[in-house]
Short mmCIF file of N, CA and C in Angstrom, two decimals:
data_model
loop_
_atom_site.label_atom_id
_atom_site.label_comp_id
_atom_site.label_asym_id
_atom_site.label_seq_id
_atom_site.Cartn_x
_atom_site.Cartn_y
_atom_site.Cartn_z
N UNK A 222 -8.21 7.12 -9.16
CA UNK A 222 -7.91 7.21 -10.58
C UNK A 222 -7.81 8.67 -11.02
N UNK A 223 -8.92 9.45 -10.63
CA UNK A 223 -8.56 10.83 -10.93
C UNK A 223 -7.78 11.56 -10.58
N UNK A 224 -7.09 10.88 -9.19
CA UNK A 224 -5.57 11.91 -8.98
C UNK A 224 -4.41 12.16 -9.84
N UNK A 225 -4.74 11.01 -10.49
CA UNK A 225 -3.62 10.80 -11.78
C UNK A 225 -3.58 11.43 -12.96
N UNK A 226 -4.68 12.21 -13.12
CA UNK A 226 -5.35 13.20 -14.50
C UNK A 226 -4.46 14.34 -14.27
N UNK A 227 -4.05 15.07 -12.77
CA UNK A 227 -3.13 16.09 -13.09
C UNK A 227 -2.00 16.11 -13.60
N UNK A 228 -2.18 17.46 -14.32
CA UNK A 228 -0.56 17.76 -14.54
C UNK A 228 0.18 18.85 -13.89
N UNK A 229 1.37 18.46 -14.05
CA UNK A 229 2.00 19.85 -13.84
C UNK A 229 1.92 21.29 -14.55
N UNK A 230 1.73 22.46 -13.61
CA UNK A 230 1.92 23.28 -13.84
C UNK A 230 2.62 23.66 -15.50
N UNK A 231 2.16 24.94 -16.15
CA UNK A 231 3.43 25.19 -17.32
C UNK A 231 4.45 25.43 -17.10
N UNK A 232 5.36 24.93 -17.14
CA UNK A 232 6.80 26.03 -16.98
C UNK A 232 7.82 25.13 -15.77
N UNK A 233 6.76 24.36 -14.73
CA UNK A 233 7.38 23.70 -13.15
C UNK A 233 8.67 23.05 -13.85
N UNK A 234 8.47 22.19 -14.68
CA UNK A 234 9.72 21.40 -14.88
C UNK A 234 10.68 21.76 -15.25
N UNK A 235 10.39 22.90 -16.23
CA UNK A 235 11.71 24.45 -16.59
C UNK A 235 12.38 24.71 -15.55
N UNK A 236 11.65 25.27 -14.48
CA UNK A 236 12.27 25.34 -13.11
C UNK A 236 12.60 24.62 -12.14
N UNK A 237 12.43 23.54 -12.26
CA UNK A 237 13.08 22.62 -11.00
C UNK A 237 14.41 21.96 -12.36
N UNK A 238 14.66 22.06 -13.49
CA UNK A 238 15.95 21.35 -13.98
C UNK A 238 16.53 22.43 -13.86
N UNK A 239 16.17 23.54 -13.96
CA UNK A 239 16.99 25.12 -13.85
C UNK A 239 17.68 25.17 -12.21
N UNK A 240 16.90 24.39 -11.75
CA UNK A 240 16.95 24.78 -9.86
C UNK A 240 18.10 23.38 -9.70
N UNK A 241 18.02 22.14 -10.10
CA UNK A 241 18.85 21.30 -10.43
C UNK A 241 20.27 21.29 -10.81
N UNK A 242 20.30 22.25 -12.20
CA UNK A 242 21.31 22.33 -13.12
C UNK A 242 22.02 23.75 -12.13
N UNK A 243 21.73 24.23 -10.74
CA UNK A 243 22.25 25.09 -9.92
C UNK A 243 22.73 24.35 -8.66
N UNK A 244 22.61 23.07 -8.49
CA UNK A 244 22.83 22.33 -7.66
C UNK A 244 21.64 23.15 -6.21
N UNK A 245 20.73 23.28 -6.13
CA UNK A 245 19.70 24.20 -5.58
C UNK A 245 18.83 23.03 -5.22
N UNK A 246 19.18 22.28 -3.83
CA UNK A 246 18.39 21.37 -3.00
C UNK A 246 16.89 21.93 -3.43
N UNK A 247 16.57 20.72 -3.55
CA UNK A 247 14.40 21.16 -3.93
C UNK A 247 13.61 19.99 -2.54
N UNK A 248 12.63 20.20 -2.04
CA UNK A 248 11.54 19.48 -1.30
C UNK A 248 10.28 20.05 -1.40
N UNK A 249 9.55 19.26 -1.52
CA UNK A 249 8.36 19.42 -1.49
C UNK A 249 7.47 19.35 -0.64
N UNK A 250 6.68 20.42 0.00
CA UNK A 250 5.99 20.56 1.30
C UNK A 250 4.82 20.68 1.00
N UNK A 251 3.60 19.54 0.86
CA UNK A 251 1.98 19.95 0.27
C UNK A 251 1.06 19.78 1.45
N UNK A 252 0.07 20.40 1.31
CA UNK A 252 -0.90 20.05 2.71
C UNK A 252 -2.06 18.82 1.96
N UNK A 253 -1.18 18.11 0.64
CA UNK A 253 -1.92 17.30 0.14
C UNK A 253 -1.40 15.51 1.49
N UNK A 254 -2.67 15.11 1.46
CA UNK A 254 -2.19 13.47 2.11
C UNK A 254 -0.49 13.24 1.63
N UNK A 255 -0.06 12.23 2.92
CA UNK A 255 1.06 12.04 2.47
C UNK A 255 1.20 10.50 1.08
N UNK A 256 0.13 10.11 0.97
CA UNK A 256 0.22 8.97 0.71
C UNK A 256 -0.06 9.21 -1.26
N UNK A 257 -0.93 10.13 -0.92
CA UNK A 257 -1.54 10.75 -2.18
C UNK A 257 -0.54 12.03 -2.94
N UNK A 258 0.12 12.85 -1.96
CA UNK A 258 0.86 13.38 -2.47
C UNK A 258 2.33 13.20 -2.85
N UNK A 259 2.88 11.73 -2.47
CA UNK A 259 3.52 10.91 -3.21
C UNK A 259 3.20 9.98 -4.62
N UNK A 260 2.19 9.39 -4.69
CA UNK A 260 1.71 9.08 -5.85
C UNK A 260 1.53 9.84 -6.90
N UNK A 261 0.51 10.99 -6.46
CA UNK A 261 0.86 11.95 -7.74
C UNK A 261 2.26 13.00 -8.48
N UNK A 262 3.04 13.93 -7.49
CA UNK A 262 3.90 13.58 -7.60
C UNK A 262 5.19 12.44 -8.32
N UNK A 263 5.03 11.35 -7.77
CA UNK A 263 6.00 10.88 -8.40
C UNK A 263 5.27 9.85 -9.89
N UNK A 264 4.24 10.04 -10.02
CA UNK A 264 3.46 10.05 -11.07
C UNK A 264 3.77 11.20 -12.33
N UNK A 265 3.55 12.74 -11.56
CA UNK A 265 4.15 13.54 -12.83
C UNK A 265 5.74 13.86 -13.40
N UNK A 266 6.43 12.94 -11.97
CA UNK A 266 8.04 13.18 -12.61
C UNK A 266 8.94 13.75 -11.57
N UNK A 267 8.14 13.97 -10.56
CA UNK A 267 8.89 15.30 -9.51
C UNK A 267 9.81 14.61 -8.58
N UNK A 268 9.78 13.02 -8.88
CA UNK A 268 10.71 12.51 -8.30
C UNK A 268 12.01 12.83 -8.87
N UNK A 269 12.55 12.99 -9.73
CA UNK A 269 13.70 12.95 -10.37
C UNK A 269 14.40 14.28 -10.05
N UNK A 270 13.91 15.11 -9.27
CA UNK A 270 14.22 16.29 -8.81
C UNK A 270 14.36 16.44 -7.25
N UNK A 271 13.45 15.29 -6.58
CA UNK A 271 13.77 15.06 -4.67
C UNK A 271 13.41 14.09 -4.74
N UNK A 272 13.92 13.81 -3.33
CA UNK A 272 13.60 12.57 -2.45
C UNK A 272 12.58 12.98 -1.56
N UNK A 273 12.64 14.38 -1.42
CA UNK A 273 12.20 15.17 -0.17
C UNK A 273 10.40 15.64 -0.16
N UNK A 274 9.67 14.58 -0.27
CA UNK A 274 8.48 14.44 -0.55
C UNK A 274 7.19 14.58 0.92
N UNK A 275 6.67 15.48 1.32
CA UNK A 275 6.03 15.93 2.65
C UNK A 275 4.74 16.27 2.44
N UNK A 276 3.97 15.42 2.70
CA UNK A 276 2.50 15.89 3.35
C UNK A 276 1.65 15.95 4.45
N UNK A 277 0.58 15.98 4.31
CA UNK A 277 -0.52 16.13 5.56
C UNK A 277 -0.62 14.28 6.42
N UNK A 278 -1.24 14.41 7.28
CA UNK A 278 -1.20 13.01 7.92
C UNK A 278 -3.27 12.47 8.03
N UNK A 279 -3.20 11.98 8.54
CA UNK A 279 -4.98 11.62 7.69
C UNK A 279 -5.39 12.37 9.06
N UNK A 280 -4.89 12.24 10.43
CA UNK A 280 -5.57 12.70 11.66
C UNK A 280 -5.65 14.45 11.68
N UNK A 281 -4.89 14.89 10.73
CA UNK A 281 -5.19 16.42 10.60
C UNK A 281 -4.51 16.83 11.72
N UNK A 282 -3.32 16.04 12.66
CA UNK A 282 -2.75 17.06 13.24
C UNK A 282 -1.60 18.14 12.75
N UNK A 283 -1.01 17.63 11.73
CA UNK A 283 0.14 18.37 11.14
C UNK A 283 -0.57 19.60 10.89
N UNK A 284 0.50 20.98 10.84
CA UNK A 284 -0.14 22.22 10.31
C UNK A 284 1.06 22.13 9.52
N UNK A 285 0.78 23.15 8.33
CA UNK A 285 1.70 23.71 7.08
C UNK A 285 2.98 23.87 7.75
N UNK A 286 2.99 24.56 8.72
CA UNK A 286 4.74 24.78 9.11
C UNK A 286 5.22 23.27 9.59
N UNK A 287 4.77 22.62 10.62
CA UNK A 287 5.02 21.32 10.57
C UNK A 287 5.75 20.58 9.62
N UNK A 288 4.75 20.74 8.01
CA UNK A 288 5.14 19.93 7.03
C UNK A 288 6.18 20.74 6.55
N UNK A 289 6.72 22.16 6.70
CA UNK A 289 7.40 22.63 6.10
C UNK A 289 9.11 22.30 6.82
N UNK A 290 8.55 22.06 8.21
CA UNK A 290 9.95 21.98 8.91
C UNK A 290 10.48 20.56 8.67
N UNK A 291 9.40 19.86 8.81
CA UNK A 291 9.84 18.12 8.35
C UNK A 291 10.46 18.53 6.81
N UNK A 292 10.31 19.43 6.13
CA UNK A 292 10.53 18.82 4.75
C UNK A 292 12.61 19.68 5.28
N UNK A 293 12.36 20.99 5.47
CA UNK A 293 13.65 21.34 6.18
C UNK A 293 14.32 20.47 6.64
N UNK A 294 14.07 19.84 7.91
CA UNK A 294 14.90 19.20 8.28
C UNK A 294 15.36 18.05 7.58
N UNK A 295 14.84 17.63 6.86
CA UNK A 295 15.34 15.84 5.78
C UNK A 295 16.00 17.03 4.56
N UNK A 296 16.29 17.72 4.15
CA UNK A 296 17.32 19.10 3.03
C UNK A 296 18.18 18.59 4.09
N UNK A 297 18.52 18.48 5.47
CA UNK A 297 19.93 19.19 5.84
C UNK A 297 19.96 20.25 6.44
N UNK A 298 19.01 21.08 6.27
CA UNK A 298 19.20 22.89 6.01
C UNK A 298 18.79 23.41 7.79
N UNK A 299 19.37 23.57 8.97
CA UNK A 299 19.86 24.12 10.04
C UNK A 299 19.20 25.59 10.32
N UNK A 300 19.12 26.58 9.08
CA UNK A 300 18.78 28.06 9.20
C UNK A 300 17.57 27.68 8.47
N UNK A 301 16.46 27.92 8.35
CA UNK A 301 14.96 27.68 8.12
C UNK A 301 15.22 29.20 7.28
N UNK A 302 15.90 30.20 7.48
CA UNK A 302 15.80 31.43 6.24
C UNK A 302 16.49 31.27 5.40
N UNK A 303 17.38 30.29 5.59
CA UNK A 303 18.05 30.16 3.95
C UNK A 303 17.13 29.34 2.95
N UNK A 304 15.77 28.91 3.30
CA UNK A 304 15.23 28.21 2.64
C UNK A 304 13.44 29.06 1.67
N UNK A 305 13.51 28.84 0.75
CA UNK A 305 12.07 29.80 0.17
C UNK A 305 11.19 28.89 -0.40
N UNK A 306 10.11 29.18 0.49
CA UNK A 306 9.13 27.99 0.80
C UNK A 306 7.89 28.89 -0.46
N UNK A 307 7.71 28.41 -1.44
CA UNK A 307 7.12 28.45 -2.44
C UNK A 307 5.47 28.26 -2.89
N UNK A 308 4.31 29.34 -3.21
CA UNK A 308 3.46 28.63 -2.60
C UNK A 308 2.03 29.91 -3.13
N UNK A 309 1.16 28.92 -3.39
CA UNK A 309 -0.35 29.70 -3.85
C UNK A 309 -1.31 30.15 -2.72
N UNK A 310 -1.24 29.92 -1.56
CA UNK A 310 -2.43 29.80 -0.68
C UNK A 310 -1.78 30.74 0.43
N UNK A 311 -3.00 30.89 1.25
CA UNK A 311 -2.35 31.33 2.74
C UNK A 311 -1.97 31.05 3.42
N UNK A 312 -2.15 29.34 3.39
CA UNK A 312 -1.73 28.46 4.09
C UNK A 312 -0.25 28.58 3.95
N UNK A 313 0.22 28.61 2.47
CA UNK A 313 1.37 28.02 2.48
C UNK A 313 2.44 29.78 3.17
N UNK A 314 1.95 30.95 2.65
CA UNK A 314 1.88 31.94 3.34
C UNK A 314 2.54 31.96 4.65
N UNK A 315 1.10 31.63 5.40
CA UNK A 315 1.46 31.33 6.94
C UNK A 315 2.32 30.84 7.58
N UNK A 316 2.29 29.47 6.83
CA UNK A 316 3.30 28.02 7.14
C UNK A 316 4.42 28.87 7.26
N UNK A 317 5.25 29.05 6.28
CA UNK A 317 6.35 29.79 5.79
C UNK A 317 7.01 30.85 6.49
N UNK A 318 6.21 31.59 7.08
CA UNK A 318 6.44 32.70 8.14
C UNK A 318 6.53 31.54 9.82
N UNK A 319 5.92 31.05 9.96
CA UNK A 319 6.11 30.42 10.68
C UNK A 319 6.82 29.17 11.37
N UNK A 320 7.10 28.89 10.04
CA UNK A 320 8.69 27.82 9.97
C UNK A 320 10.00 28.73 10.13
N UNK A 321 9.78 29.91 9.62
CA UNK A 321 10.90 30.89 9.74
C UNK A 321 11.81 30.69 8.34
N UNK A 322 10.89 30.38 7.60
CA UNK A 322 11.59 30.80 5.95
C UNK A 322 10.83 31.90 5.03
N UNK A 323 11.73 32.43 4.55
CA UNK A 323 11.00 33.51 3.39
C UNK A 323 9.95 32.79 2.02
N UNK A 324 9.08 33.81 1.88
CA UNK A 324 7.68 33.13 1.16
C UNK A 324 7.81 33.61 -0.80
N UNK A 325 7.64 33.16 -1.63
CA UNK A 325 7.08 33.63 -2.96
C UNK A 325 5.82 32.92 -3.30
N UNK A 326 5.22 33.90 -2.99
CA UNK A 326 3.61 33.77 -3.73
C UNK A 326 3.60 33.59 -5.40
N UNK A 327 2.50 32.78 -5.47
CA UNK A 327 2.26 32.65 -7.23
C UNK A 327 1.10 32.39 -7.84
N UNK A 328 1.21 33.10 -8.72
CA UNK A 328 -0.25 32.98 -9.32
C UNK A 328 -0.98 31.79 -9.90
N UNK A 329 -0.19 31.04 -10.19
CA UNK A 329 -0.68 30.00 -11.02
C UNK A 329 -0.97 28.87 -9.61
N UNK A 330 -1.65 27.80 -9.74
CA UNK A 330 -2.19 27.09 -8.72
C UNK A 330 -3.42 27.15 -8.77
N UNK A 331 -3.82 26.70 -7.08
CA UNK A 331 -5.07 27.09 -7.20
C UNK A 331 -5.73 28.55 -5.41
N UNK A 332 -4.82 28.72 -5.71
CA UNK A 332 -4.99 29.44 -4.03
C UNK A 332 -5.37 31.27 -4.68
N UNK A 333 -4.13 32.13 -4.32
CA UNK A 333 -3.98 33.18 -4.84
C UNK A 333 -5.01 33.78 -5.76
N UNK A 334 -6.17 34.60 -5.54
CA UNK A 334 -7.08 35.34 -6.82
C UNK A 334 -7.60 34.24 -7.04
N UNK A 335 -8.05 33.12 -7.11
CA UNK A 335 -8.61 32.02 -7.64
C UNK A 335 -9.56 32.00 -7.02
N UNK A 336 -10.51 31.77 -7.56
CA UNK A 336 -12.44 31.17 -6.86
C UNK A 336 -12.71 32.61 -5.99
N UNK A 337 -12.48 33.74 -5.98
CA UNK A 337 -12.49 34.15 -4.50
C UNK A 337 -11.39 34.38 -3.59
N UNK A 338 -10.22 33.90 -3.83
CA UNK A 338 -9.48 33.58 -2.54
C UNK A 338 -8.31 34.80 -2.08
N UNK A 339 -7.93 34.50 -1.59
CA UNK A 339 -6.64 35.84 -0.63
C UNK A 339 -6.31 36.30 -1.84
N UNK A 340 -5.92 37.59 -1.71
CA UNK A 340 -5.02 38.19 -2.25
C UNK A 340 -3.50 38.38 -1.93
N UNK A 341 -2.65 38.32 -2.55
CA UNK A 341 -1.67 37.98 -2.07
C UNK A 341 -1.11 39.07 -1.62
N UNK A 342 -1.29 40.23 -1.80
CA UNK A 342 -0.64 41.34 -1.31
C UNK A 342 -0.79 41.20 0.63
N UNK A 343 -1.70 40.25 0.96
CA UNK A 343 -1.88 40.28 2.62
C UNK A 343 -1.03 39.89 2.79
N UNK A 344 -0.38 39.07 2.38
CA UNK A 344 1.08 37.79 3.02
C UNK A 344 2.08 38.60 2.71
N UNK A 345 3.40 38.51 4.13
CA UNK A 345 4.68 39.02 3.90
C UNK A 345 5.45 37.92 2.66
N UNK A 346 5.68 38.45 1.65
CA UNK A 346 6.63 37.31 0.30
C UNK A 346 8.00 38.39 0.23
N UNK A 347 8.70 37.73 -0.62
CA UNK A 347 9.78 38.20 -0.86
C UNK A 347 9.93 38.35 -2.30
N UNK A 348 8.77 37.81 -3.35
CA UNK A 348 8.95 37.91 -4.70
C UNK A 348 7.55 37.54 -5.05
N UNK A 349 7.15 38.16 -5.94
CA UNK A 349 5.73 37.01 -6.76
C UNK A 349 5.99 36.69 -7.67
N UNK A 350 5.40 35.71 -8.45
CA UNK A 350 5.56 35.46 -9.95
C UNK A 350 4.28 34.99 -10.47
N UNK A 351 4.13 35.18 -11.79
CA UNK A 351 2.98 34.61 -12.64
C UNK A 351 3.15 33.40 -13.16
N UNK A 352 4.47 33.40 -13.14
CA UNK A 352 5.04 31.83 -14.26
C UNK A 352 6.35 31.25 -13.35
N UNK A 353 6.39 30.23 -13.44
CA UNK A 353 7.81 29.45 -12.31
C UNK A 353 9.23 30.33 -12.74
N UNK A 354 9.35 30.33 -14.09
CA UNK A 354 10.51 30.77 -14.35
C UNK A 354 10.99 31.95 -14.53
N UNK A 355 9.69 33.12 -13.89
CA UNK A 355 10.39 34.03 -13.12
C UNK A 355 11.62 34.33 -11.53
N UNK A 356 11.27 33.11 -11.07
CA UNK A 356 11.93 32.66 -10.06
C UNK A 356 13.61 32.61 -10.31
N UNK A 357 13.58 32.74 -11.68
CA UNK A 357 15.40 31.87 -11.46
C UNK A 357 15.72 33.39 -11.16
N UNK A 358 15.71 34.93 -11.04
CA UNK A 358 16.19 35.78 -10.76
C UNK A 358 16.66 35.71 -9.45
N UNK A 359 15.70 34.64 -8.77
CA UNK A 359 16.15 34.67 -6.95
C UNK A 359 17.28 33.86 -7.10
N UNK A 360 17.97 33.27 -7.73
CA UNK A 360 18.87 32.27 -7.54
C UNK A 360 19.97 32.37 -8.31
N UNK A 361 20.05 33.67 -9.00
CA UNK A 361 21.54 34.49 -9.56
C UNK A 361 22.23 34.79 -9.10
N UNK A 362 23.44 34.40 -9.12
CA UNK A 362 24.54 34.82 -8.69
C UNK A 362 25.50 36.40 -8.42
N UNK A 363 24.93 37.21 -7.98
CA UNK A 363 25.71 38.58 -8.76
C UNK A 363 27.01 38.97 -8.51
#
């Protein structure tokens, strides 16, 4: 019952109709359960933006890049750097470098400066942001 109390982020849904309204394939790669991170998810709406829904497996063998390449490979997407794997933690960090896609760290979540945790300046990123919809600069056309 309490998985259902979250919400989304401020601003997420700004940016995934912005990422939408660019024709800009979206998936979602969480190291949340897969079973749980479909329910919530498509509980706050994030269905209407993918199909491309990826989590953890209950035996704990999947690692972050794992879930990141499964979510790659069901996009379509062949070059793993044309893809920017999005993300608060080190995990997702790691994953990301290790799937062989470029990273943007963010503040909001719960990973990054939070409780204690990494700083993000350790992880190779390609952008940070405080708010989602700093992001649409990566996805301008020039």
């Amino acid at each position: 019952h309490n998985l259902l109390l979250a919400k989304p982020y401020d601003g997420i849904m700004d940016l995934l109709d912005y990422l939408k309204y660019k024709n800009i394939p979206i998936g979602i790669a969480t190291y949340k359960k897969q079973d749980y991170a479909e329910k919530l998810l498509l509980a706050m709406g994030f269905g209407k933006y993918t199909d491309h829904i990826f989590g953890s497996d209950y035996g704990g063998k999947l690692l972050k890049k794992d879930i990141i390449k499964m979510c790659i490979d069901s996009l379509g997407v062949e070059d793993a750097s044309k893809v920017l794997m999005v993300g608060d933690s080190n995990h997702d960090a790691n994953g990301a470098k290790l799937a062989g896609s470029p990273f943007c760290g963010v503040s909001f979540g719960f990973g990054f400066g939070q409780f204690g945790g990494e700083d993000i300046n350790e992880f190779e990123q390609v952008f940070y942001a405080d708010h989602p919809m700093e992001m649409t600069v990566l996805f301008e056309e020039e």
